[in-house]
Coordinates of C-alpha atoms and ligand atoms in Angstrom, one line a residue:
X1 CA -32.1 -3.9 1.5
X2 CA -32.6 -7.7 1.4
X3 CA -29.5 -9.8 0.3
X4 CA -31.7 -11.5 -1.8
X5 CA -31.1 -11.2 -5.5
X6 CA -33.2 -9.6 -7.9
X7 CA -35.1 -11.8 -9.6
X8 CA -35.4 -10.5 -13.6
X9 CA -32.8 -11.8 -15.7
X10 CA -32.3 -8.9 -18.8
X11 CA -30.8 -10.0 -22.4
X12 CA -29.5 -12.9 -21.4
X13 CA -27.3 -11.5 -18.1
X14 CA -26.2 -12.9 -14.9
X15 CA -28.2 -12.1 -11.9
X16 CA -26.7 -9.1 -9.9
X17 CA -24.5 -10.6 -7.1
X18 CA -25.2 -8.3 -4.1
X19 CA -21.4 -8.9 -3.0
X20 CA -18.3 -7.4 -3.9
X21 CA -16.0 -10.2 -6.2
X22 CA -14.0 -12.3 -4.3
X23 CA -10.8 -11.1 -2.9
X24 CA -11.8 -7.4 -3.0
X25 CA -13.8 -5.8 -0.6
X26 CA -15.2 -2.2 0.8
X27 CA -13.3 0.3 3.0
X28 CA -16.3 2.0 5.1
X29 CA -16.6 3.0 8.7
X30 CA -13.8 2.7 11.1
X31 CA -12.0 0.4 8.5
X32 CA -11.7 3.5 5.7
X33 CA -10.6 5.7 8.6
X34 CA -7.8 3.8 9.3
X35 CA -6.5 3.4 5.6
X36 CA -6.6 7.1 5.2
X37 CA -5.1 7.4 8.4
X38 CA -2.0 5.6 7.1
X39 CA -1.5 6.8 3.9
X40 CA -2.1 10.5 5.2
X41 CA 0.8 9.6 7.4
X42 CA 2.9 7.8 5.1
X43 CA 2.5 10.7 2.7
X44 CA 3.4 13.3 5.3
X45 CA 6.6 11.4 5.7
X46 CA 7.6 11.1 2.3
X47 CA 6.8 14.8 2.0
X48 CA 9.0 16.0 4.4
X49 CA 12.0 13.3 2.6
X50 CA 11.4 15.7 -0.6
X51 CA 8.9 13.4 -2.6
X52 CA 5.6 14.2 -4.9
X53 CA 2.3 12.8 -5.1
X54 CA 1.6 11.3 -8.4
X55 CA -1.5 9.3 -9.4
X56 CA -1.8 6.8 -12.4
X57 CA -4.7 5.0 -13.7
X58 CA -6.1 2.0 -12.6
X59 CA -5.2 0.4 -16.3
X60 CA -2.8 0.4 -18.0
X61 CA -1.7 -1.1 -21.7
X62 CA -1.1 -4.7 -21.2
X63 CA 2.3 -4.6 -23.0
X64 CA 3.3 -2.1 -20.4
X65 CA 3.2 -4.8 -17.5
X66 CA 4.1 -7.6 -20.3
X67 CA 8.0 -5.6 -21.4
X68 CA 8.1 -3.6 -17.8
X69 CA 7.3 -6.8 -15.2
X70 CA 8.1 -9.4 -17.6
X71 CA 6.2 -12.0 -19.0
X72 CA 7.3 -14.7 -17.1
X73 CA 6.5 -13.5 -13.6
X74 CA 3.9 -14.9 -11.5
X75 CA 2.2 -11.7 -11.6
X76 CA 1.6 -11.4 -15.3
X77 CA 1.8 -14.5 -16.5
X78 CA -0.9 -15.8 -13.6
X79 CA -2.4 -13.1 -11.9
X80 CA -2.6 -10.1 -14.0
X81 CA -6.4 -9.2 -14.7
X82 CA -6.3 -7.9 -18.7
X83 CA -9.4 -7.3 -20.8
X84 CA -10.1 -5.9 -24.2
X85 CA -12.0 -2.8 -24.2
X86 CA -14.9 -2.2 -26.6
X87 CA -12.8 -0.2 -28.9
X88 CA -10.0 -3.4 -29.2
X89 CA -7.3 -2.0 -26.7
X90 CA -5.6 -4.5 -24.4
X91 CA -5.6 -3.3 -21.1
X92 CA -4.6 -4.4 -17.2
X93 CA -5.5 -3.4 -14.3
X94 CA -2.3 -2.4 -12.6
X95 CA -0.3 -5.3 -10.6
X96 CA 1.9 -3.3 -9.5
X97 CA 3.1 0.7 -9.0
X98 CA 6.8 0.8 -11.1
X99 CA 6.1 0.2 -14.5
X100 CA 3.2 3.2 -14.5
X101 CA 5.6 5.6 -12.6
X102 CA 8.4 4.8 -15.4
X103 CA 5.7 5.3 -18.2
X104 CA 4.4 8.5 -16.7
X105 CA 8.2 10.1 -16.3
X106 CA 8.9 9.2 -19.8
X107 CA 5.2 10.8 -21.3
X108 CA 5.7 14.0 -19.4
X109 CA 9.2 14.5 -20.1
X110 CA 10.3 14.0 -16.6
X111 CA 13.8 13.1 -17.7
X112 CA 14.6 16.8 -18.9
X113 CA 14.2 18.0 -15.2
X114 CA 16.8 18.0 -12.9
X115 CA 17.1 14.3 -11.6
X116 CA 16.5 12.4 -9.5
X117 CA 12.8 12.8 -10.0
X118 CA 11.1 11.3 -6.4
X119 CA 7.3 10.5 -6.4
X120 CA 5.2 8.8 -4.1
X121 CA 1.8 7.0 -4.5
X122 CA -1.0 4.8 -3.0
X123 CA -3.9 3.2 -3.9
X124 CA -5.1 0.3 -5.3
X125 CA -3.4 -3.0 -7.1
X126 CA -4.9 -6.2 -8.2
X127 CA -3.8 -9.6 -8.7
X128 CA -5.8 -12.9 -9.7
X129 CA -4.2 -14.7 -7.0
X130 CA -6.2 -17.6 -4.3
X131 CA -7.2 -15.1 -1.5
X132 CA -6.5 -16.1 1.8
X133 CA -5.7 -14.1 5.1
X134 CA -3.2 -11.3 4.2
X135 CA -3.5 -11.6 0.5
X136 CA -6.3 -10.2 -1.6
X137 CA -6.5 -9.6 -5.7
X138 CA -7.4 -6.0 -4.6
X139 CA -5.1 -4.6 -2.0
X140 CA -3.2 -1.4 -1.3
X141 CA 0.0 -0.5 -1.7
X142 CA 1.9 2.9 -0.8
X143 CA 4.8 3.3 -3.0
X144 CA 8.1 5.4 -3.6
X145 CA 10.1 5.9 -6.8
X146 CA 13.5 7.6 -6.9
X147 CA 14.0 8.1 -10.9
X148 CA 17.0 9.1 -12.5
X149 CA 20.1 8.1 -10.0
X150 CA 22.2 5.1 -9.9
X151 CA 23.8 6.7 -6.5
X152 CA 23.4 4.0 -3.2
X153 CA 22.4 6.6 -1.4
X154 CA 19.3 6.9 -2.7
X155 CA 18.7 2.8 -1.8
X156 CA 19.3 3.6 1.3
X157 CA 17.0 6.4 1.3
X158 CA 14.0 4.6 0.1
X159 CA 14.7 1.6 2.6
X160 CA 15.4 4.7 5.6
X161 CA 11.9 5.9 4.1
X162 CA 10.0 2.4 4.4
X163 CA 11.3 1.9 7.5
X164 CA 10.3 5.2 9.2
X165 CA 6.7 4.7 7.8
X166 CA 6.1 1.8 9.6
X167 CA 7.9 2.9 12.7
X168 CA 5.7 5.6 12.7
X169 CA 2.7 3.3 12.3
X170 CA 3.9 2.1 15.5
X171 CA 4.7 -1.4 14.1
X172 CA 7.7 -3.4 16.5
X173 CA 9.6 -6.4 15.6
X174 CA 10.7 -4.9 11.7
X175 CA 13.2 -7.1 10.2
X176 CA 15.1 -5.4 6.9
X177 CA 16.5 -8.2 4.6
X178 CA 18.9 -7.2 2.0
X179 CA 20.6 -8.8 -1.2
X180 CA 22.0 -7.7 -4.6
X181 CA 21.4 -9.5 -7.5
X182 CA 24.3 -7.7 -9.8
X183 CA 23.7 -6.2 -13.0
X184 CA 24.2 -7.4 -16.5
X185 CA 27.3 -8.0 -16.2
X186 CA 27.5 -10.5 -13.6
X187 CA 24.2 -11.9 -13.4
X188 CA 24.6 -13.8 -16.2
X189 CA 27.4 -15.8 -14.8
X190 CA 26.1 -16.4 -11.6
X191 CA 22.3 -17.2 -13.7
X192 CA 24.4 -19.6 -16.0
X193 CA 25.8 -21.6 -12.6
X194 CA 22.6 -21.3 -11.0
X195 CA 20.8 -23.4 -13.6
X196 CA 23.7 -26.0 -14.1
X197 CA 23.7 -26.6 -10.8
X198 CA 19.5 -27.3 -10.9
X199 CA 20.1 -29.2 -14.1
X200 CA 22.2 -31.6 -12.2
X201 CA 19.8 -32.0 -9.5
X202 CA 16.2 -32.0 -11.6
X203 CA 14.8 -35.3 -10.8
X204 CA 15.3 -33.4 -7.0
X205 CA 13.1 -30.3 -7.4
X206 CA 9.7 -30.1 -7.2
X207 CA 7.6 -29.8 -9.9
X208 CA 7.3 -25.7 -9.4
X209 CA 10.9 -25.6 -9.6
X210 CA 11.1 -27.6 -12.8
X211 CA 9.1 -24.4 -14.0
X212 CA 11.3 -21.8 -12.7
X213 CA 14.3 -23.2 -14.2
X214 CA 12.7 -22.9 -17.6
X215 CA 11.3 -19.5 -17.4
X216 CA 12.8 -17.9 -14.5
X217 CA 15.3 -19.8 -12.8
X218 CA 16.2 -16.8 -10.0
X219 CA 13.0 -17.2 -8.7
X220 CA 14.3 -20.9 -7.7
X221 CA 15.3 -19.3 -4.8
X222 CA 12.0 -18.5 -3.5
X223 CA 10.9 -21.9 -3.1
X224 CA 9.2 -22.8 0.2
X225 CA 8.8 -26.5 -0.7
X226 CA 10.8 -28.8 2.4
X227 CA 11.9 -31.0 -0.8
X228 CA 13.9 -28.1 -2.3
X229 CA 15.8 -27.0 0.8
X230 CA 19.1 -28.4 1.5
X231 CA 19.4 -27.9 -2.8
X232 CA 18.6 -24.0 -2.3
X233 CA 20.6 -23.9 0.8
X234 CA 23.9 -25.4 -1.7
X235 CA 23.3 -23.5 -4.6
X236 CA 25.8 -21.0 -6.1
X237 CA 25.4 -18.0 -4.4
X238 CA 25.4 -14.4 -6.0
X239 CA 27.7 -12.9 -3.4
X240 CA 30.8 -14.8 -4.7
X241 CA 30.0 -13.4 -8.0
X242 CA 29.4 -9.7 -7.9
X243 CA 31.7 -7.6 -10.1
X244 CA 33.1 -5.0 -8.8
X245 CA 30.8 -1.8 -9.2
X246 CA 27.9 -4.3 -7.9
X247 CA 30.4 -4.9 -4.9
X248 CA 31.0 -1.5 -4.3
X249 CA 27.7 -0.4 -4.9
X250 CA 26.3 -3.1 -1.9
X251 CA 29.1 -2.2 0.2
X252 CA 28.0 1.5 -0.1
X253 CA 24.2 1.0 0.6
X254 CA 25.2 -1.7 3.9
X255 CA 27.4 1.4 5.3
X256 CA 24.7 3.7 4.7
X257 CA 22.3 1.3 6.7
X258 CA 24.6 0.7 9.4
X259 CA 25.3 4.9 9.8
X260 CA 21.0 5.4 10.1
X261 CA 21.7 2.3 12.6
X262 CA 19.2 0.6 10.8
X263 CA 19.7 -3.2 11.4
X264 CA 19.8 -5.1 8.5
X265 CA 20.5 -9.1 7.6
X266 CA 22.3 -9.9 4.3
X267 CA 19.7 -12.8 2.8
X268 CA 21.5 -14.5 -0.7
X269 CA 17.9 -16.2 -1.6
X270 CA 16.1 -12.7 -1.6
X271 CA 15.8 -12.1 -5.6
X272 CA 11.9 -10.9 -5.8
X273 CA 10.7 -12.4 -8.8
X274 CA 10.2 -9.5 -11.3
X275 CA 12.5 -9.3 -13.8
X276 CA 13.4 -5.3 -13.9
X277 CA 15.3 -5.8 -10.6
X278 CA 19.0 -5.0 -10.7
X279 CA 22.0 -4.7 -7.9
X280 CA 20.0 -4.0 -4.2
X281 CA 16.8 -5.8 -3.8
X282 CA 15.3 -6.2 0.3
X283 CA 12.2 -7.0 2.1
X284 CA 10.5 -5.4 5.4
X285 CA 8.8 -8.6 7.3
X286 CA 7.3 -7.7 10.8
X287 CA 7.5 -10.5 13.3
X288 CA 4.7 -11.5 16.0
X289 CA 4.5 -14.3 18.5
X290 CA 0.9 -15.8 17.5
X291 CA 0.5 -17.1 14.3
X292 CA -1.5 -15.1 12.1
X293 CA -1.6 -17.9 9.0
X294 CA 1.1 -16.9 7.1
X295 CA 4.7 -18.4 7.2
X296 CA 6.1 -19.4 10.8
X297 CA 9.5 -18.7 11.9
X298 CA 11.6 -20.0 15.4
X299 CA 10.6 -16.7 16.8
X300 CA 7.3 -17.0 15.4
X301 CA 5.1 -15.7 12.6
X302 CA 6.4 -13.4 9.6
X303 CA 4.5 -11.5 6.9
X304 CA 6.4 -10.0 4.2
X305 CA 4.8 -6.1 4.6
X306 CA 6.9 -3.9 2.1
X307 CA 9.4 -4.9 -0.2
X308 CA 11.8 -2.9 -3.0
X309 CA 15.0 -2.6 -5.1
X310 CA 16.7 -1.0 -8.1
X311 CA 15.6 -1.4 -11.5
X312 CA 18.3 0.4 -13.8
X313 CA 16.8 -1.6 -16.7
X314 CA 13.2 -1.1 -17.3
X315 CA 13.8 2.3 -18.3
X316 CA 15.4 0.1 -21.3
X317 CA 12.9 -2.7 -21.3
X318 CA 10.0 -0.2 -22.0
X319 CA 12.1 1.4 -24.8
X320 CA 14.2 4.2 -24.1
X321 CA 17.5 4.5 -25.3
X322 CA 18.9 6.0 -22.3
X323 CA 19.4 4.3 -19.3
X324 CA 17.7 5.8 -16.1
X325 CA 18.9 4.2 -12.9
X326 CA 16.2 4.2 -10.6
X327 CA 15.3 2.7 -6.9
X328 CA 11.8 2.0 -5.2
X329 CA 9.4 0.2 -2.7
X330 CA 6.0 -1.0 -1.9
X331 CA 4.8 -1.0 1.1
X332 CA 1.2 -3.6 1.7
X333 CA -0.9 -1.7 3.5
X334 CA -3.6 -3.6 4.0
X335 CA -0.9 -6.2 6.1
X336 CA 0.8 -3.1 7.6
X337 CA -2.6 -2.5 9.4
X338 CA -3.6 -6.2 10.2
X339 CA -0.5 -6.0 12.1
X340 CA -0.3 -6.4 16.1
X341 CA 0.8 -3.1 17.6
X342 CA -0.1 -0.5 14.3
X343 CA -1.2 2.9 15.7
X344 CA -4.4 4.3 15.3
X345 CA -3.2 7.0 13.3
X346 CA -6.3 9.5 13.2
X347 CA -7.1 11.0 9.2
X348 CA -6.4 14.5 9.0
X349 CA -7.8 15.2 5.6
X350 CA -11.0 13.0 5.7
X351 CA -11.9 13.8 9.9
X352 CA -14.1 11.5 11.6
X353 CA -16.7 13.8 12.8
X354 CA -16.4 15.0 16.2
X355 CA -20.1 16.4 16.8
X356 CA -23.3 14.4 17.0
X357 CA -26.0 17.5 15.9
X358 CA -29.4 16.9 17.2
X359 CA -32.1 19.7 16.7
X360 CA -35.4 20.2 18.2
X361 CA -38.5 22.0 16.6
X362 CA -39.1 23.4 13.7
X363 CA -36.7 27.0 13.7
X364 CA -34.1 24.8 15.4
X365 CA -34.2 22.4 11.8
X366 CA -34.6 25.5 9.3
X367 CA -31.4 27.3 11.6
X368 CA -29.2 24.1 11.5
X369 CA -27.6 24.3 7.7
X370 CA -26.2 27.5 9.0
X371 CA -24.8 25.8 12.4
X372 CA -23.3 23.5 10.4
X373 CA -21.8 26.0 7.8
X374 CA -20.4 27.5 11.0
X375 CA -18.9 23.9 11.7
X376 CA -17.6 23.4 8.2
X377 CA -15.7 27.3 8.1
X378 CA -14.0 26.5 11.3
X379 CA -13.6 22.8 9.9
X380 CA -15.4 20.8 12.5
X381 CA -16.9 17.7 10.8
X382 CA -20.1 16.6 12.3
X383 CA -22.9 13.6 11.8
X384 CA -26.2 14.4 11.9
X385 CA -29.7 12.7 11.1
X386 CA -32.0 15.9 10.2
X387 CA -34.5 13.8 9.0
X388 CA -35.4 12.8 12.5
X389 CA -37.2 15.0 15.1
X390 CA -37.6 13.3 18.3
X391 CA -34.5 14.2 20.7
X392 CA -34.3 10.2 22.1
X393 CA -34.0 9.0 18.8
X394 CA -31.5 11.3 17.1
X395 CA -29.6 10.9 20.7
X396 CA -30.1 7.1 20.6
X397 CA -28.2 7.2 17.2
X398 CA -25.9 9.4 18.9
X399 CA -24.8 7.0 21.1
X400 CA -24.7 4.2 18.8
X401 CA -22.0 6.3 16.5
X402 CA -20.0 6.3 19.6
X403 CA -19.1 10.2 18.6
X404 CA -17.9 11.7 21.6
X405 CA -20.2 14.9 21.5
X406 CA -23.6 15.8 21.0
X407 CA -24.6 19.4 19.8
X408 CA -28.8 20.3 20.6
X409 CA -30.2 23.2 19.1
X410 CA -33.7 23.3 20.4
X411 CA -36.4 26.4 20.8
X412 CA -34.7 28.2 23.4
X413 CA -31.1 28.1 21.6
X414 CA -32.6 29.6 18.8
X415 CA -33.5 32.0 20.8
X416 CA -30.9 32.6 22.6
X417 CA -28.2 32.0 20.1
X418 CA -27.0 29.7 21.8
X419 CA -26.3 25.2 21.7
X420 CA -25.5 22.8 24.1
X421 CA -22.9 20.6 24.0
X422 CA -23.2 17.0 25.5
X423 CA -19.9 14.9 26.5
X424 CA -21.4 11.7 25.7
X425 CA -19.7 9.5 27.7
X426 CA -19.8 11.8 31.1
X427 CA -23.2 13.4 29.8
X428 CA -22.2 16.8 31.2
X429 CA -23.8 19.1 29.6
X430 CA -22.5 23.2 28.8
X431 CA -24.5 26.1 27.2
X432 CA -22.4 27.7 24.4
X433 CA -23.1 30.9 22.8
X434 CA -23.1 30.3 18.9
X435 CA -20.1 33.2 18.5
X436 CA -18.0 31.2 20.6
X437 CA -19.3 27.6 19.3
X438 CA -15.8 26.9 16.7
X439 CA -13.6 27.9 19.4
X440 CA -15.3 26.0 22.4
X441 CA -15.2 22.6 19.8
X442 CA -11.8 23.0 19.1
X443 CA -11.1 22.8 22.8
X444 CA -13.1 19.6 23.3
X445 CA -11.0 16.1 23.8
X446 CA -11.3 13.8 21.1
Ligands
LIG501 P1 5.3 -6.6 -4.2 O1 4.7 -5.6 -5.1 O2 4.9 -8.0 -4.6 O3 6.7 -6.4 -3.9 O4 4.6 -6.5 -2.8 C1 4.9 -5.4 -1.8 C2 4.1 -5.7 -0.6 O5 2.7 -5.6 -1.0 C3 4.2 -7.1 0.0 O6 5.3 -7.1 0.9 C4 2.9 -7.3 0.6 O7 2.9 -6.7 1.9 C5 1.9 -6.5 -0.2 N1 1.2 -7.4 -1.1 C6 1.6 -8.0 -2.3 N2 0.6 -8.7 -2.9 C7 -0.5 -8.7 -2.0 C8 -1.8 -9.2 -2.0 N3 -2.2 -10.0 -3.0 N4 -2.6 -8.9 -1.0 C9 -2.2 -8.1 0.0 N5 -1.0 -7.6 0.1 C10 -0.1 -7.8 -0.9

């Protein structure tokens, strides 16, 4: 089909577009293999760690992400898509996985089963944010959420948990930095110091921070701007004013860290910006030598790929009248496999197909449903073009699929009973009697 766009206009609309919206974008071919790949993998982890799959919808009431998030994040107050629906509701499409997870344990009662409840999820997010490499308004995230436990071992479980994932997608260079930003006890003190000290030093900060100290003056900490530096590097820092649970409960997650041996480095100016985070919060970052347009460091470049903490309040913030400690991460997957060195982790559930069928003559078409019902029993996916007749063009398409095997069923296999199978890269060819075909696939290299 021509790119070019139709030309009626109807009732007064906008022309279609014959292109996705900007910052979002299809998964098809080798592309959609290779998200399924991950989160079939991912999944399979978190599985085996004792988590379930839970799905939520794409939207979401808007006051769950305005009371869950917080209104004065980035995420909601500037990038959150929201819409009215025909009926009047106020909806979002989801920013982010946490706030639906807590709505969903409180709507299905989740609280009155033995805790901690431990979900995981994937799929996508959106955010109206300026794309740019690594950073789309739709992306993917795979997410975990232990519910129900204020216990550090279950931060360090879901930090263990992240960090497995992307081992196992083969990505090198993982740094893990970790912080805690207390609870409401001391927060507030260490908040109260934070924003003298910026008071003091206004006409200093940029004009982002003169923002932040208004609305959300942790996030102070996140600025990038060379102005705001030596300020950020001098500010009160919330280590020297933990209280002593938070203390304890940092000390406790570090030694669990350090007993997995997984290296870790303490960072004071990691406070992710959303406000249900309490006590741990931490950040995965993979580091590579070239830079791939996103922040630079001495060793080279570093994207932020997963990120996580507790949030023993939202629980509260959404409305419920008991606490419910709880602990989780996002992993980005669409960075994760952007990233130099991920694995080519093959799907398991959606296949690639294996078998290029060609057929010759007309018993050979009218026979070839059933070959393929063999196929699918023994679950061997196949492509096929049966529309096409001619073998050179259905094996010219063969070879352009780059599918390692071709399958002819022509006259005489019909009679016979039998196929041949075609390695297409050594073009060796072997007859196979149709009994025998599921087991002689499965035997076949990939
Ligand atoms: P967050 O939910 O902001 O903590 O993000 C968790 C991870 O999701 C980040 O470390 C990124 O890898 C990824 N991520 C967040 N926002 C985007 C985006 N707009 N595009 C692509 N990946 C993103």
């Amino acid at each position: 089909m021509s790119k070019k766009q139709p030309d009626h206009k109807e009732g007064g609309r906008e022309e279609a577009k014959l292109q996705s919206p900007k910052g979002m974008r299809d998964l098809i071919g080798e592309e959609y293999y290779r998200y399924q790949g991950f989160f079939e993998k991912a999944a399979e982890v978190a599985i085996y760690y004792g988590f379930q799959p839970i799905e939520t919808p794409m939207l979401e009431s808007e006051a769950l992400f305005y009371h869950g998030v917080g209104e004065h994040t980035d995420i909601i107050e500037k990038e959150l898509y929201s819409l009215r629906t025909k009926g009047g509701d106020r909806l979002a499409l989801r920013p982010e996985g946490t706030a639906p997870i807590m709505r969903a344990y409180f709507e299905h009662g989740l609280q009155s089963q033995p805790q901690p409840i431990m979900l995981y999820y994937h799929g996508p997010f959106f955010r109206h944010d300026n794309p740019q490499k690594g950073r789309y308004r739709e992306f993917y995230q795979f997410g975990l959420e232990v519910l129900g436990s204020g216990k550090s071992i279950t931060d360090a479980l879901i930090i263990r948990l992240v960090n497995t994932i992307l081992t196992e997608a083969g990505l090198p260079n993982l740094t893990v930095e970790i912080n805690s930003i207390g609870d409401r006890d001391c927060r507030p003190i260490w908040k109260r110091e934070l924003v003298n000290y910026y008071r003091k030093h206004v006409k200093e900060i940029c004009a982002d921070c003169r923002e932040r100290l208004k609305d959300n003056p942790l996030r102070l900490l996140d600025c990038k701007q060379a102005k705001c530096q030596t300020l950020k590097a001098e500010a009160p820092s919330i280590i020297s004013y933990l209280c002593t649970p938070c203390k304890q409960h940092f000390k406790e997650v570090l030694e669990c860290l350090e007993s997995m041996k997984i290296t870790y480095t303490i960072n004071n100016n990691l406070v992710r910006g959303l406000d249900y985070y309490s006590r741990t919060v931490f950040e995965i970052s993979i580091t590579f030598p070239e830079s791939n347009g996103v922040s630079a460091t001495p060793n080279g470049t570093s994207t932020a790929i997963a990120g996580g903490g507790r949030y023993d309040y939202l629980a509260k913030f959404l409305g419920s009248k008991k606490p419910v400690p709880a602990v989780g991460a996002a992993i980005g997957v669409d960075r994760v496999l952007a990233a130099p060195g991920i694995a080519n982790l093959l799907p398991r559930l959606i296949k690639k197909p294996k078998i290029f069928f060609i057929q010759l003559g007309t018993e050979a078409k009218m026979k070839s449903l059933s070959v393929i019902e063999i196929l699918r029993r023994s679950k061997v996916p196949i492509a096929h073009s049966l529309s096409k007749d001619s073998l050179s063009t259905q094996l010219g398409i063969a070879e352009k699929t780059n599918i390692p095997y071709a399958m002819i069923l022509g006259q005489k296999e019909v009679i016979d009973n039998t196929v041949i199978i075609r390695d297409m890269r050594t073009h060796s060819q072997d007859v196979v009697d149709l009994t025998k075909l599921a087991e002689h696939l499965k035997s076949l290299k990939s």
